């Protein structure tokens, strides 16, 4: 995630970026599979683990609605989760590729009530890219180069 988006996400969520946390498991024989340092800063987590630029799924809105104390926000989030609200959800979110950060900005009261531990359920992890476009039109105007 780029630093401007990370800063915006942290501002919306009102989270201190330098605050650190440690993940522990309930069973000592099982290690957690997250590729995070221990302890880990919130800034590192949002920058390197959470996919805050992804388009949220319906389950995102369902979980977010549980934290909405503002009646108008809760009603809109619940409406998005109904079968009747699917077209409106598609228009609001998918058609314009609205990111998780943008949705949280649109629902500030609900966003401010999300407990930190629920962020792992709410926001998907970043997925590794299998390739990157590495071409330069100035150097190779008729080619597209891919870095794998």
CSV table of C-alpha atoms in Angstrom, one decimal, residues 14-96:
chain,number,residue,atom,x,y,z
A,14,UNK,CA,-8.2,7.1,14.3
A,15,UNK,CA,-5.4,4.6,15.0
A,16,UNK,CA,-2.0,5.6,16.1
A,17,UNK,CA,0.5,4.3,13.5
A,18,UNK,CA,3.4,3.7,16.0
A,19,UNK,CA,1.3,1.7,18.4
A,20,UNK,CA,2.5,-1.9,18.5
A,21,UNK,CA,0.7,-5.2,19.1
A,22,UNK,CA,1.6,-8.9,19.4
A,23,UNK,CA,-0.4,-11.8,18.1
A,24,UNK,CA,-0.6,-14.8,20.3
A,25,UNK,CA,-2.3,-18.2,19.7
A,26,UNK,CA,-4.5,-20.1,22.1
A,27,UNK,CA,-2.6,-23.3,21.5
A,28,UNK,CA,1.2,-23.2,22.0
A,29,UNK,CA,1.7,-26.0,19.5
A,30,UNK,CA,0.2,-24.0,16.7
A,31,UNK,CA,2.0,-21.1,15.2
A,32,UNK,CA,0.1,-18.3,13.5
A,33,UNK,CA,0.6,-18.2,9.7
A,34,UNK,CA,0.7,-14.4,9.4
A,35,UNK,CA,4.0,-13.0,7.9
A,36,UNK,CA,4.2,-10.3,10.6
A,37,UNK,CA,7.0,-9.3,12.9
A,38,UNK,CA,6.4,-9.6,16.6
A,39,UNK,CA,5.8,-7.1,18.0
A,40,UNK,CA,4.3,-5.3,15.0
A,41,UNK,CA,3.4,-1.6,14.5
A,42,UNK,CA,0.0,-0.7,13.2
A,43,UNK,CA,1.7,1.2,10.4
A,44,UNK,CA,3.6,-1.9,9.3
A,45,UNK,CA,0.4,-4.0,9.4
A,46,UNK,CA,-1.6,-1.6,7.2
A,47,UNK,CA,1.3,-1.0,4.8
A,48,UNK,CA,2.4,-4.6,4.3
A,49,UNK,CA,-0.5,-6.8,5.3
A,50,UNK,CA,-4.0,-5.3,4.9
A,51,UNK,CA,-5.4,-4.8,1.4
A,52,UNK,CA,-7.0,-1.5,2.1
A,53,UNK,CA,-7.3,-0.7,-1.7
A,54,UNK,CA,-9.4,-3.8,-2.5
A,55,UNK,CA,-13.1,-3.5,-3.4
A,56,UNK,CA,-14.9,-4.8,-0.3
A,57,UNK,CA,-17.2,-7.8,-0.5
A,58,UNK,CA,-20.7,-8.1,0.8
A,59,UNK,CA,-19.4,-9.8,4.0
A,60,UNK,CA,-17.4,-6.5,4.7
A,61,UNK,CA,-20.7,-4.6,4.8
A,62,UNK,CA,-22.4,-7.2,7.0
A,63,UNK,CA,-19.6,-7.0,9.6
A,64,UNK,CA,-19.3,-3.2,9.4
A,65,UNK,CA,-23.1,-2.9,10.0
A,66,UNK,CA,-22.6,-4.6,13.4
A,67,UNK,CA,-20.6,-1.6,14.6
A,68,UNK,CA,-22.8,1.1,13.1
A,69,UNK,CA,-24.5,3.0,16.0
A,70,UNK,CA,-25.6,5.8,13.7
A,71,UNK,CA,-29.1,4.8,12.4
A,72,UNK,CA,-28.6,6.1,8.9
A,73,UNK,CA,-25.3,4.3,8.4
A,74,UNK,CA,-26.7,1.1,9.9
A,75,UNK,CA,-29.8,1.2,7.7
A,76,UNK,CA,-27.6,1.7,4.5
A,77,UNK,CA,-25.2,-1.0,5.4
A,78,UNK,CA,-28.0,-3.4,6.2
A,79,UNK,CA,-29.7,-2.5,3.0
A,80,UNK,CA,-26.5,-3.4,1.0
A,81,UNK,CA,-26.7,-6.9,2.6
A,82,UNK,CA,-30.2,-7.7,1.4
A,83,UNK,CA,-31.0,-9.3,-1.9
A,84,UNK,CA,-33.0,-6.1,-2.8
A,85,UNK,CA,-29.9,-4.0,-2.2
A,86,UNK,CA,-27.5,-5.9,-4.4
A,87,UNK,CA,-27.9,-3.6,-7.4
A,88,UNK,CA,-27.3,-0.6,-5.3
A,89,UNK,CA,-24.3,-2.2,-3.6
A,90,UNK,CA,-22.9,-3.0,-7.1
A,91,UNK,CA,-23.4,0.6,-8.2
A,92,UNK,CA,-21.9,2.0,-5.1
A,93,UNK,CA,-19.0,-0.3,-4.7
A,94,UNK,CA,-18.1,-2.5,-7.6
A,95,UNK,CA,-19.0,-0.5,-10.6
A,96,UNK,CA,-16.7,2.4,-9.5
